[in-house]
Amino acid sequence: MAEPVDDIAGRIVLIVDASVPAAARAACDDAAAALAQRAGMPVTLAAVPIETLDAVQPVIRRRPGQIRDVEPPDPVAMASAPFVWRRDGRPDWSAMWTTFCDLALHGGPPQRGVLQALRGPAVGDRAAGSASEILAELRRGIEETTGLATEPAGPAEPGWLAITCASPRMAAWLCATIILENVDARVEGSRLLVPAGPGFVLEDQVKSVITVVAKTHHYWREHLESARETRS
């Protein structure tokens, strides 16, 4: 057996179970290359049989803190698009949504992270209504980017905005898809309900609601609806 050219001193060693799938091995290769570049040190990636790993664990764990398990992070939220303003000082919603990333439904980044999920107020909460100017911007942004009609959900449901869809099926699909973006939604027949709660800020919650409605509606119109028309 040939002797190794150099020893392990002065290196960072990443050890991976040799039985992991090829895709995981490839990801480890990328991680090792990135670590070497960032640390400025050679990195050895060792694919080791699980039996060997089991045998060396008592040695590695002899001192506290020698092994640290790192879990995969939650999906990263979608990067925020630049906020665009009109000359009159109001948000230019249509100019902000000229391109659309993949839906979370299809593996894209969700609009909001899990810890920043946007929840709607409880039904019947009389103090849940949004300020009139915020509600007006929500309605203007959704109508400007989708062409769908909007209205307050009703006096019994403050803090919710109703969007009139072409069919109950469309409303149900948009609702389910928006929820995967970590933004609450509800459906009542052909009406899609999205949050319009108290404390909403233009650059944060308002922007998120308009974005998820715009991009899910875009997908419905450009992909699902057009595909049905082609088949008919």
JSON list of C-alpha atoms in Angstrom, two decimals:
[
{"chain": "A", "resi": 1, "resn": "MET", "atom": "CA", "xyz": [0.00, 0.00, 0.00]},
{"chain": "A", "resi": 2, "resn": "ALA", "atom": "CA", "xyz": [1.37, 3.42, -0.94]},
{"chain": "A", "resi": 3, "resn": "GLU", "atom": "CA", "xyz": [2.24, 5.74, 1.91]},
{"chain": "A", "resi": 4, "resn": "PRO", "atom": "CA", "xyz": [0.36, 9.08, 1.98]},
{"chain": "A", "resi": 5, "resn": "VAL", "atom": "CA", "xyz": [2.31, 12.01, 0.57]},
{"chain": "A", "resi": 6, "resn": "ASP", "atom": "CA", "xyz": [1.65, 14.24, 3.55]},
{"chain": "A", "resi": 7, "resn": "ASP", "atom": "CA", "xyz": [0.18, 13.94, 7.02]},
{"chain": "A", "resi": 8, "resn": "ILE", "atom": "CA", "xyz": [-2.96, 15.39, 8.49]},
{"chain": "A", "resi": 9, "resn": "ALA", "atom": "CA", "xyz": [-1.28, 18.14, 10.54]},
{"chain": "A", "resi": 10, "resn": "GLY", "atom": "CA", "xyz": [-2.38, 21.67, 9.70]},
{"chain": "A", "resi": 11, "resn": "ARG", "atom": "CA", "xyz": [-5.58, 20.54, 8.01]},
{"chain": "A", "resi": 12, "resn": "ILE", "atom": "CA", "xyz": [-9.28, 20.74, 8.71]},
{"chain": "A", "resi": 13, "resn": "VAL", "atom": "CA", "xyz": [-10.88, 17.32, 8.43]},
{"chain": "A", "resi": 14, "resn": "LEU", "atom": "CA", "xyz": [-14.52, 16.77, 7.50]},
{"chain": "A", "resi": 15, "resn": "ILE", "atom": "CA", "xyz": [-15.69, 13.20, 8.02]},
{"chain": "A", "resi": 16, "resn": "VAL", "atom": "CA", "xyz": [-18.77, 11.88, 6.24]},
{"chain": "A", "resi": 17, "resn": "ASP", "atom": "CA", "xyz": [-20.43, 8.49, 6.41]},
{"chain": "A", "resi": 18, "resn": "ALA", "atom": "CA", "xyz": [-19.43, 6.66, 3.22]},
{"chain": "A", "resi": 19, "resn": "SER", "atom": "CA", "xyz": [-22.97, 5.34, 2.79]},
{"chain": "A", "resi": 20, "resn": "VAL", "atom": "CA", "xyz": [-24.67, 8.71, 2.31]},
{"chain": "A", "resi": 21, "resn": "PRO", "atom": "CA", "xyz": [-26.20, 9.33, -1.13]},
{"chain": "A", "resi": 22, "resn": "ALA", "atom": "CA", "xyz": [-24.08, 10.72, -3.95]},
{"chain": "A", "resi": 23, "resn": "ALA", "atom": "CA", "xyz": [-25.95, 14.04, -3.83]},
{"chain": "A", "resi": 24, "resn": "ALA", "atom": "CA", "xyz": [-25.02, 14.46, -0.16]},
{"chain": "A", "resi": 25, "resn": "ARG", "atom": "CA", "xyz": [-21.39, 13.63, -0.96]},
{"chain": "A", "resi": 26, "resn": "ALA", "atom": "CA", "xyz": [-21.39, 16.27, -3.69]},
{"chain": "A", "resi": 27, "resn": "ALA", "atom": "CA", "xyz": [-22.82, 18.82, -1.24]},
{"chain": "A", "resi": 28, "resn": "CYS", "atom": "CA", "xyz": [-20.04, 17.93, 1.21]},
{"chain": "A", "resi": 29, "resn": "ASP", "atom": "CA", "xyz": [-17.46, 18.50, -1.54]},
{"chain": "A", "resi": 30, "resn": "ASP", "atom": "CA", "xyz": [-18.89, 21.97, -2.10]},
{"chain": "A", "resi": 31, "resn": "ALA", "atom": "CA", "xyz": [-18.91, 22.68, 1.64]},
{"chain": "A", "resi": 32, "resn": "ALA", "atom": "CA", "xyz": [-15.28, 21.58, 1.97]},
{"chain": "A", "resi": 33, "resn": "ALA", "atom": "CA", "xyz": [-14.21, 23.83, -0.91]},
{"chain": "A", "resi": 34, "resn": "ALA", "atom": "CA", "xyz": [-16.05, 26.81, 0.58]},
{"chain": "A", "resi": 35, "resn": "LEU", "atom": "CA", "xyz": [-14.56, 26.15, 4.03]},
{"chain": "A", "resi": 36, "resn": "ALA", "atom": "CA", "xyz": [-11.03, 25.91, 2.60]},
{"chain": "A", "resi": 37, "resn": "GLN", "atom": "CA", "xyz": [-11.46, 29.22, 0.83]},
{"chain": "A", "resi": 38, "resn": "ARG", "atom": "CA", "xyz": [-12.88, 30.97, 3.87]},
{"chain": "A", "resi": 39, "resn": "ALA", "atom": "CA", "xyz": [-10.43, 29.49, 6.39]},
{"chain": "A", "resi": 40, "resn": "GLY", "atom": "CA", "xyz": [-7.36, 29.74, 4.16]},
{"chain": "A", "resi": 41, "resn": "MET", "atom": "CA", "xyz": [-6.40, 26.19, 5.11]},
{"chain": "A", "resi": 42, "resn": "PRO", "atom": "CA", "xyz": [-6.45, 22.82, 3.37]},
{"chain": "A", "resi": 43, "resn": "VAL", "atom": "CA", "xyz": [-9.59, 20.78, 4.03]},
{"chain": "A", "resi": 44, "resn": "THR", "atom": "CA", "xyz": [-9.65, 17.00, 3.87]},
{"chain": "A", "resi": 45, "resn": "LEU", "atom": "CA", "xyz": [-13.00, 15.37, 3.16]},
{"chain": "A", "resi": 46, "resn": "ALA", "atom": "CA", "xyz": [-12.89, 11.78, 4.36]},
{"chain": "A", "resi": 47, "resn": "ALA", "atom": "CA", "xyz": [-15.59, 9.27, 3.40]},
{"chain": "A", "resi": 48, "resn": "VAL", "atom": "CA", "xyz": [-15.42, 6.70, 6.18]},
{"chain": "A", "resi": 49, "resn": "PRO", "atom": "CA", "xyz": [-17.43, 3.48, 6.75]},
{"chain": "A", "resi": 50, "resn": "ILE", "atom": "CA", "xyz": [-19.97, 3.86, 9.52]},
{"chain": "A", "resi": 51, "resn": "GLU", "atom": "CA", "xyz": [-18.29, 1.06, 11.50]},
{"chain": "A", "resi": 52, "resn": "THR", "atom": "CA", "xyz": [-15.10, 3.13, 11.67]},
{"chain": "A", "resi": 53, "resn": "LEU", "atom": "CA", "xyz": [-17.02, 6.20, 12.78]},
{"chain": "A", "resi": 54, "resn": "ASP", "atom": "CA", "xyz": [-18.68, 4.22, 15.56]},
{"chain": "A", "resi": 55, "resn": "ALA", "atom": "CA", "xyz": [-15.26, 2.96, 16.71]},
{"chain": "A", "resi": 56, "resn": "VAL", "atom": "CA", "xyz": [-13.66, 6.42, 16.93]},
{"chain": "A", "resi": 57, "resn": "GLN", "atom": "CA", "xyz": [-16.57, 8.25, 18.58]},
{"chain": "A", "resi": 58, "resn": "PRO", "atom": "CA", "xyz": [-15.38, 7.48, 22.17]},
{"chain": "A", "resi": 59, "resn": "VAL", "atom": "CA", "xyz": [-12.02, 9.08, 21.35]},
{"chain": "A", "resi": 60, "resn": "ILE", "atom": "CA", "xyz": [-13.56, 12.15, 19.73]},
{"chain": "A", "resi": 61, "resn": "ARG", "atom": "CA", "xyz": [-16.10, 12.65, 22.50]},
{"chain": "A", "resi": 62, "resn": "ARG", "atom": "CA", "xyz": [-13.55, 12.23, 25.29]},
{"chain": "A", "resi": 63, "resn": "ARG", "atom": "CA", "xyz": [-13.56, 15.97, 25.92]},
{"chain": "A", "resi": 64, "resn": "PRO", "atom": "CA", "xyz": [-16.71, 18.16, 26.01]},
{"chain": "A", "resi": 65, "resn": "GLY", "atom": "CA", "xyz": [-17.51, 20.05, 22.85]},
{"chain": "A", "resi": 66, "resn": "GLN", "atom": "CA", "xyz": [-15.51, 17.90, 20.47]},
{"chain": "A", "resi": 67, "resn": "ILE", "atom": "CA", "xyz": [-18.57, 16.97, 18.39]},
{"chain": "A", "resi": 68, "resn": "ARG", "atom": "CA", "xyz": [-21.34, 19.40, 17.49]},
{"chain": "A", "resi": 69, "resn": "ASP", "atom": "CA", "xyz": [-24.36, 18.23, 15.52]},
{"chain": "A", "resi": 70, "resn": "VAL", "atom": "CA", "xyz": [-25.62, 20.82, 13.04]},
{"chain": "A", "resi": 71, "resn": "GLU", "atom": "CA", "xyz": [-29.16, 20.41, 11.74]},
{"chain": "A", "resi": 72, "resn": "PRO", "atom": "CA", "xyz": [-30.28, 21.69, 8.31]},
{"chain": "A", "resi": 73, "resn": "PRO", "atom": "CA", "xyz": [-31.74, 25.19, 8.68]},
{"chain": "A", "resi": 74, "resn": "ASP", "atom": "CA", "xyz": [-35.33, 26.10, 7.90]},
{"chain": "A", "resi": 75, "resn": "PRO", "atom": "CA", "xyz": [-35.89, 27.19, 4.29]},
{"chain": "A", "resi": 76, "resn": "VAL", "atom": "CA", "xyz": [-34.53, 30.69, 3.81]},
{"chain": "A", "resi": 77, "resn": "ALA", "atom": "CA", "xyz": [-37.16, 33.31, 3.17]},
{"chain": "A", "resi": 78, "resn": "MET", "atom": "CA", "xyz": [-37.29, 35.04, -0.18]},
{"chain": "A", "resi": 79, "resn": "ALA", "atom": "CA", "xyz": [-34.87, 37.94, -0.54]},
{"chain": "A", "resi": 80, "resn": "SER", "atom": "CA", "xyz": [-36.72, 41.23, -0.32]},
{"chain": "A", "resi": 81, "resn": "ALA", "atom": "CA", "xyz": [-37.27, 43.08, -3.59]},
{"chain": "A", "resi": 82, "resn": "PRO", "atom": "CA", "xyz": [-36.28, 46.77, -3.64]},
{"chain": "A", "resi": 83, "resn": "PHE", "atom": "CA", "xyz": [-39.10, 49.06, -2.60]},
{"chain": "A", "resi": 84, "resn": "VAL", "atom": "CA", "xyz": [-40.13, 51.38, -5.46]},
{"chain": "A", "resi": 85, "resn": "TRP", "atom": "CA", "xyz": [-41.93, 54.67, -4.91]},
{"chain": "A", "resi": 86, "resn": "ARG", "atom": "CA", "xyz": [-43.96, 56.76, -7.36]},
{"chain": "A", "resi": 87, "resn": "ARG", "atom": "CA", "xyz": [-43.38, 60.46, -7.80]},
{"chain": "A", "resi": 88, "resn": "ASP", "atom": "CA", "xyz": [-46.44, 61.17, -5.66]},
{"chain": "A", "resi": 89, "resn": "GLY", "atom": "CA", "xyz": [-44.80, 59.33, -2.74]},
{"chain": "A", "resi": 90, "resn": "ARG", "atom": "CA", "xyz": [-46.98, 56.22, -2.91]},
{"chain": "A", "resi": 91, "resn": "PRO", "atom": "CA", "xyz": [-45.62, 52.69, -3.45]},
{"chain": "A", "resi": 92, "resn": "ASP", "atom": "CA", "xyz": [-45.35, 51.63, -7.10]},
{"chain": "A", "resi": 93, "resn": "TRP", "atom": "CA", "xyz": [-46.58, 48.06, -6.59]},
{"chain": "A", "resi": 94, "resn": "SER", "atom": "CA", "xyz": [-46.67, 47.04, -10.26]},
{"chain": "A", "resi": 95, "resn": "ALA", "atom": "CA", "xyz": [-43.05, 48.13, -10.77]},
{"chain": "A", "resi": 96, "resn": "MET", "atom": "CA", "xyz": [-41.89, 45.97, -7.85]},
{"chain": "A", "resi": 97, "resn": "TRP", "atom": "CA", "xyz": [-43.33, 42.69, -9.16]},
{"chain": "A", "resi": 98, "resn": "THR", "atom": "CA", "xyz": [-42.03, 42.48, -12.74]},
{"chain": "A", "resi": 99, "resn": "THR", "atom": "CA", "xyz": [-40.42, 39.06, -12.10]},
{"chain": "A", "resi": 100, "resn": "PHE", "atom": "CA", "xyz": [-41.49, 36.14, -9.93]},
{"chain": "A", "resi": 101, "resn": "CYS", "atom": "CA", "xyz": [-39.41, 33.52, -8.13]},
{"chain": "A", "resi": 102, "resn": "ASP", "atom": "CA", "xyz": [-40.56, 29.92, -7.78]},
{"chain": "A", "resi": 103, "resn": "LEU", "atom": "CA", "xyz": [-43.40, 29.29, -5.39]},
{"chain": "A", "resi": 104, "resn": "ALA", "atom": "CA", "xyz": [-42.66, 27.60, -2.07]},
{"chain": "A", "resi": 105, "resn": "LEU", "atom": "CA", "xyz": [-45.05, 24.93, -3.38]},
{"chain": "A", "resi": 106, "resn": "HIS", "atom": "CA", "xyz": [-42.42, 24.06, -5.98]},
{"chain": "A", "resi": 107, "resn": "GLY", "atom": "CA", "xyz": [-39.34, 24.38, -3.79]},
{"chain": "A", "resi": 108, "resn": "GLY", "atom": "CA", "xyz": [-38.75, 28.12, -4.00]},
{"chain": "A", "resi": 109, "resn": "PRO", "atom": "CA", "xyz": [-37.99, 30.28, -0.96]},
{"chain": "A", "resi": 110, "resn": "PRO", "atom": "CA", "xyz": [-41.11, 31.20, 1.05]},
{"chain": "A", "resi": 111, "resn": "GLN", "atom": "CA", "xyz": [-42.09, 34.83, 1.20]},
{"chain": "A", "resi": 112, "resn": "ARG", "atom": "CA", "xyz": [-41.51, 34.90, 4.97]},
{"chain": "A", "resi": 113, "resn": "GLY", "atom": "CA", "xyz": [-39.42, 32.74, 7.28]},
{"chain": "A", "resi": 114, "resn": "VAL", "atom": "CA", "xyz": [-41.08, 30.44, 9.80]},
{"chain": "A", "resi": 115, "resn": "LEU", "atom": "CA", "xyz": [-40.27, 32.75, 12.72]},
{"chain": "A", "resi": 116, "resn": "GLN", "atom": "CA", "xyz": [-41.67, 35.74, 10.79]},
{"chain": "A", "resi": 117, "resn": "ALA", "atom": "CA", "xyz": [-44.83, 33.97, 9.59]},
{"chain": "A", "resi": 118, "resn": "LEU", "atom": "CA", "xyz": [-47.67, 36.42, 9.07]},
{"chain": "A", "resi": 119, "resn": "ARG", "atom": "CA", "xyz": [-50.75, 35.34, 11.02]},
{"chain": "A", "resi": 120, "resn": "GLY", "atom": "CA", "xyz": [-54.21, 36.75, 10.54]},
{"chain": "A", "resi": 121, "resn": "PRO", "atom": "CA", "xyz": [-56.29, 37.95, 13.50]},
{"chain": "A", "resi": 122, "resn": "ALA", "atom": "CA", "xyz": [-58.90, 35.75, 15.11]},
{"chain": "A", "resi": 123, "resn": "VAL", "atom": "CA", "xyz": [-62.32, 35.98, 13.53]},
{"chain": "A", "resi": 124, "resn": "GLY", "atom": "CA", "xyz": [-64.49, 38.40, 15.48]},
{"chain": "A", "resi": 125, "resn": "ASP", "atom": "CA", "xyz": [-61.61, 40.33, 17.06]},
{"chain": "A", "resi": 126, "resn": "ARG", "atom": "CA", "xyz": [-63.06, 43.85, 16.99]},
{"chain": "A", "resi": 127, "resn": "ALA", "atom": "CA", "xyz": [-59.66, 45.47, 17.56]},
{"chain": "A", "resi": 128, "resn": "ALA", "atom": "CA", "xyz": [-58.01, 43.65, 14.64]},
{"chain": "A", "resi": 129, "resn": "GLY", "atom": "CA", "xyz": [-58.79, 46.12, 11.87]},
{"chain": "A", "resi": 130, "resn": "SER", "atom": "CA", "xyz": [-55.99, 47.85, 10.01]},
{"chain": "A", "resi": 131, "resn": "ALA", "atom": "CA", "xyz": [-55.65, 51.60, 9.58]},
{"chain": "A", "resi": 132, "resn": "SER", "atom": "CA", "xyz": [-57.68, 52.90, 6.65]},
{"chain": "A", "resi": 133, "resn": "GLU", "atom": "CA", "xyz": [-54.63, 54.08, 4.69]},
{"chain": "A", "resi": 134, "resn": "ILE", "atom": "CA", "xyz": [-52.92, 50.70, 5.11]},
{"chain": "A", "resi": 135, "resn": "LEU", "atom": "CA", "xyz": [-56.04, 48.85, 3.99]},
{"chain": "A", "resi": 136, "resn": "ALA", "atom": "CA", "xyz": [-56.27, 51.17, 0.97]},
{"chain": "A", "resi": 137, "resn": "GLU", "atom": "CA", "xyz": [-52.69, 50.37, -0.03]},
{"chain": "A", "resi": 138, "resn": "LEU", "atom": "CA", "xyz": [-53.29, 46.64, 0.36]},
{"chain": "A", "resi": 139, "resn": "ARG", "atom": "CA", "xyz": [-56.30, 46.88, -1.93]},
{"chain": "A", "resi": 140, "resn": "ARG", "atom": "CA", "xyz": [-54.53, 49.10, -4.45]},
{"chain": "A", "resi": 141, "resn": "GLY", "atom": "CA", "xyz": [-51.47, 46.84, -4.56]},
{"chain": "A", "resi": 142, "resn": "ILE", "atom": "CA", "xyz": [-53.46, 43.64, -5.06]},
{"chain": "A", "resi": 143, "resn": "GLU", "atom": "CA", "xyz": [-55.75, 45.16, -7.68]},
{"chain": "A", "resi": 144, "resn": "GLU", "atom": "CA", "xyz": [-52.80, 46.75, -9.47]},
{"chain": "A", "resi": 145, "resn": "THR", "atom": "CA", "xyz": [-50.81, 43.51, -9.68]},
{"chain": "A", "resi": 146, "resn": "THR", "atom": "CA", "xyz": [-53.63, 41.01, -10.28]},
{"chain": "A", "resi": 147, "resn": "GLY", "atom": "CA", "xyz": [-56.67, 42.85, -11.65]},
{"chain": "A", "resi": 148, "resn": "LEU", "atom": "CA", "xyz": [-58.83, 41.12, -9.02]},
{"chain": "A", "resi": 149, "resn": "ALA", "atom": "CA", "xyz": [-61.48, 43.05, -7.09]},
{"chain": "A", "resi": 150, "resn": "THR", "atom": "CA", "xyz": [-61.00, 43.49, -3.33]},
{"chain": "A", "resi": 151, "resn": "GLU", "atom": "CA", "xyz": [-63.13, 44.61, -0.40]},
{"chain": "A", "resi": 152, "resn": "PRO", "atom": "CA", "xyz": [-62.99, 44.46, 3.39]},
{"chain": "A", "resi": 153, "resn": "ALA", "atom": "CA", "xyz": [-64.07, 41.01, 4.51]},
{"chain": "A", "resi": 154, "resn": "GLY", "atom": "CA", "xyz": [-66.95, 42.48, 6.50]},
{"chain": "A", "resi": 155, "resn": "PRO", "atom": "CA", "xyz": [-67.74, 43.98, 9.91]},
{"chain": "A", "resi": 156, "resn": "ALA", "atom": "CA", "xyz": [-67.67, 40.54, 11.52]},
{"chain": "A", "resi": 157, "resn": "GLU", "atom": "CA", "xyz": [-64.15, 39.88, 10.21]},
{"chain": "A", "resi": 158, "resn": "PRO", "atom": "CA", "xyz": [-61.97, 42.95, 10.84]},
{"chain": "A", "resi": 159, "resn": "GLY", "atom": "CA", "xyz": [-58.32, 42.48, 9.94]},
{"chain": "A", "resi": 160, "resn": "TRP", "atom": "CA", "xyz": [-59.11, 40.45, 6.81]},
{"chain": "A", "resi": 161, "resn": "LEU", "atom": "CA", "xyz": [-59.30, 41.55, 3.17]},
{"chain": "A", "resi": 162, "resn": "ALA", "atom": "CA", "xyz": [-61.48, 39.64, 0.68]},
{"chain": "A", "resi": 163, "resn": "ILE", "atom": "CA", "xyz": [-60.33, 39.07, -2.90]},
{"chain": "A", "resi": 164, "resn": "THR", "atom": "CA", "xyz": [-62.91, 37.96, -5.46]},
{"chain": "A", "resi": 165, "resn": "CYS", "atom": "CA", "xyz": [-61.58, 35.07, -7.56]},
{"chain": "A", "resi": 166, "resn": "ALA", "atom": "CA", "xyz": [-62.92, 33.64, -10.81]},
{"chain": "A", "resi": 167, "resn": "SER", "atom": "CA", "xyz": [-64.05, 30.41, -9.14]},
{"chain": "A", "resi": 168, "resn": "PRO", "atom": "CA", "xyz": [-64.02, 28.53, -5.82]},
{"chain": "A", "resi": 169, "resn": "ARG", "atom": "CA", "xyz": [-61.31, 26.30, -7.26]},
{"chain": "A", "resi": 170, "resn": "MET", "atom": "CA", "xyz": [-59.07, 29.28, -7.97]},
{"chain": "A", "resi": 171, "resn": "ALA", "atom": "CA", "xyz": [-59.66, 30.71, -4.49]},
{"chain": "A", "resi": 172, "resn": "ALA", "atom": "CA", "xyz": [-58.88, 27.35, -2.84]},
{"chain": "A", "resi": 173, "resn": "TRP", "atom": "CA", "xyz": [-55.67, 26.87, -4.84]},
{"chain": "A", "resi": 174, "resn": "LEU", "atom": "CA", "xyz": [-54.43, 30.40, -4.13]},
{"chain": "A", "resi": 175, "resn": "CYS", "atom": "CA", "xyz": [-55.26, 29.96, -0.43]},
{"chain": "A", "resi": 176, "resn": "ALA", "atom": "CA", "xyz": [-53.33, 26.71, -0.05]},
{"chain": "A", "resi": 177, "resn": "THR", "atom": "CA", "xyz": [-50.36, 28.05, -2.00]},
{"chain": "A", "resi": 178, "resn": "ILE", "atom": "CA", "xyz": [-50.19, 31.31, -0.03]},
{"chain": "A", "resi": 179, "resn": "ILE", "atom": "CA", "xyz": [-50.19, 29.43, 3.29]},
{"chain": "A", "resi": 180, "resn": "LEU", "atom": "CA", "xyz": [-47.02, 27.63, 2.16]},
{"chain": "A", "resi": 181, "resn": "GLU", "atom": "CA", "xyz": [-45.41, 31.07, 1.82]},
{"chain": "A", "resi": 182, "resn": "ASN", "atom": "CA", "xyz": [-45.89, 31.48, 5.62]},
{"chain": "A", "resi": 183, "resn": "VAL", "atom": "CA", "xyz": [-48.71, 33.98, 5.16]},
{"chain": "A", "resi": 184, "resn": "ASP", "atom": "CA", "xyz": [-52.17, 33.15, 6.51]},
{"chain": "A", "resi": 185, "resn": "ALA", "atom": "CA", "xyz": [-55.12, 32.85, 4.12]},
{"chain": "A", "resi": 186, "resn": "ARG", "atom": "CA", "xyz": [-58.69, 31.59, 4.23]},
{"chain": "A", "resi": 187, "resn": "VAL", "atom": "CA", "xyz": [-61.30, 30.79, 1.61]},
{"chain": "A", "resi": 188, "resn": "GLU", "atom": "CA", "xyz": [-65.05, 31.33, 1.48]},
{"chain": "A", "resi": 189, "resn": "GLY", "atom": "CA", "xyz": [-66.43, 30.07, -1.81]},
{"chain": "A", "resi": 190, "resn": "SER", "atom": "CA", "xyz": [-64.93, 32.28, -4.53]},
{"chain": "A", "resi": 191, "resn": "ARG", "atom": "CA", "xyz": [-63.51, 34.72, -1.98]},
{"chain": "A", "resi": 192, "resn": "LEU", "atom": "CA", "xyz": [-59.88, 34.52, -0.89]},
{"chain": "A", "resi": 193, "resn": "LEU", "atom": "CA", "xyz": [-59.24, 36.16, 2.47]},
{"chain": "A", "resi": 194, "resn": "VAL", "atom": "CA", "xyz": [-55.80, 37.51, 3.39]},
{"chain": "A", "resi": 195, "resn": "PRO", "atom": "CA", "xyz": [-54.62, 39.32, 6.54]},
{"chain": "A", "resi": 196, "resn": "ALA", "atom": "CA", "xyz": [-55.03, 43.08, 6.88]},
{"chain": "A", "resi": 197, "resn": "GLY", "atom": "CA", "xyz": [-54.41, 43.31, 10.58]},
{"chain": "A", "resi": 198, "resn": "PRO", "atom": "CA", "xyz": [-53.38, 46.07, 12.98]},
{"chain": "A", "resi": 199, "resn": "GLY", "atom": "CA", "xyz": [-49.83, 47.30, 13.03]},
{"chain": "A", "resi": 200, "resn": "PHE", "atom": "CA", "xyz": [-49.16, 46.47, 9.36]},
{"chain": "A", "resi": 201, "resn": "VAL", "atom": "CA", "xyz": [-46.27, 48.42, 7.83]},
{"chain": "A", "resi": 202, "resn": "LEU", "atom": "CA", "xyz": [-45.95, 49.15, 4.11]},
{"chain": "A", "resi": 203, "resn": "GLU", "atom": "CA", "xyz": [-42.39, 47.84, 3.77]},
{"chain": "A", "resi": 204, "resn": "ASP", "atom": "CA", "xyz": [-43.10, 44.66, 5.77]},
{"chain": "A", "resi": 205, "resn": "GLN", "atom": "CA", "xyz": [-46.51, 43.01, 6.18]},
{"chain": "A", "resi": 206, "resn": "VAL", "atom": "CA", "xyz": [-48.28, 44.93, 3.41]},
{"chain": "A", "resi": 207, "resn": "LYS", "atom": "CA", "xyz": [-45.51, 44.15, 0.97]},
{"chain": "A", "resi": 208, "resn": "SER", "atom": "CA", "xyz": [-45.57, 40.45, 1.92]},
{"chain": "A", "resi": 209, "resn": "VAL", "atom": "CA", "xyz": [-49.33, 40.09, 1.41]},
{"chain": "A", "resi": 210, "resn": "ILE", "atom": "CA", "xyz": [-49.28, 41.85, -1.95]},
{"chain": "A", "resi": 211, "resn": "THR", "atom": "CA", "xyz": [-46.28, 39.79, -3.06]},
{"chain": "A", "resi": 212, "resn": "VAL", "atom": "CA", "xyz": [-47.77, 36.39, -2.26]},
{"chain": "A", "resi": 213, "resn": "VAL", "atom": "CA", "xyz": [-51.09, 37.26, -3.87]},
{"chain": "A", "resi": 214, "resn": "ALA", "atom": "CA", "xyz": [-49.33, 38.65, -6.95]},
{"chain": "A", "resi": 215, "resn": "LYS", "atom": "CA", "xyz": [-46.99, 35.71, -7.49]},
{"chain": "A", "resi": 216, "resn": "THR", "atom": "CA", "xyz": [-49.53, 32.97, -6.79]},
{"chain": "A", "resi": 217, "resn": "HIS", "atom": "CA", "xyz": [-52.07, 34.68, -9.07]},
{"chain": "A", "resi": 218, "resn": "HIS", "atom": "CA", "xyz": [-49.35, 35.03, -11.72]},
{"chain": "A", "resi": 219, "resn": "TYR", "atom": "CA", "xyz": [-48.67, 31.28, -11.55]},
{"chain": "A", "resi": 220, "resn": "TRP", "atom": "CA", "xyz": [-52.37, 30.42, -11.69]},
{"chain": "A", "resi": 221, "resn": "ARG", "atom": "CA", "xyz": [-52.94, 32.64, -14.70]},
{"chain": "A", "resi": 222, "resn": "GLU", "atom": "CA", "xyz": [-49.77, 31.87, -16.67]},
{"chain": "A", "resi": 223, "resn": "HIS", "atom": "CA", "xyz": [-49.50, 28.13, -15.97]},
{"chain": "A", "resi": 224, "resn": "LEU", "atom": "CA", "xyz": [-52.60, 26.43, -14.58]},
{"chain": "A", "resi": 225, "resn": "GLU", "atom": "CA", "xyz": [-55.32, 28.45, -16.30]},
{"chain": "A", "resi": 226, "resn": "SER", "atom": "CA", "xyz": [-53.53, 28.60, -19.66]},
{"chain": "A", "resi": 227, "resn": "ALA", "atom": "CA", "xyz": [-52.85, 24.85, -19.52]},
{"chain": "A", "resi": 228, "resn": "ARG", "atom": "CA", "xyz": [-56.57, 24.14, -19.06]},
{"chain": "A", "resi": 229, "resn": "GLU", "atom": "CA", "xyz": [-57.43, 26.45, -21.97]},
{"chain": "A", "resi": 230, "resn": "THR", "atom": "CA", "xyz": [-54.91, 24.62, -24.19]},
{"chain": "A", "resi": 231, "resn": "ARG", "atom": "CA", "xyz": [-56.47, 21.23, -23.35]},
{"chain": "A", "resi": 232, "resn": "SER", "atom": "CA", "xyz": [-60.03, 22.42, -23.96]}
]
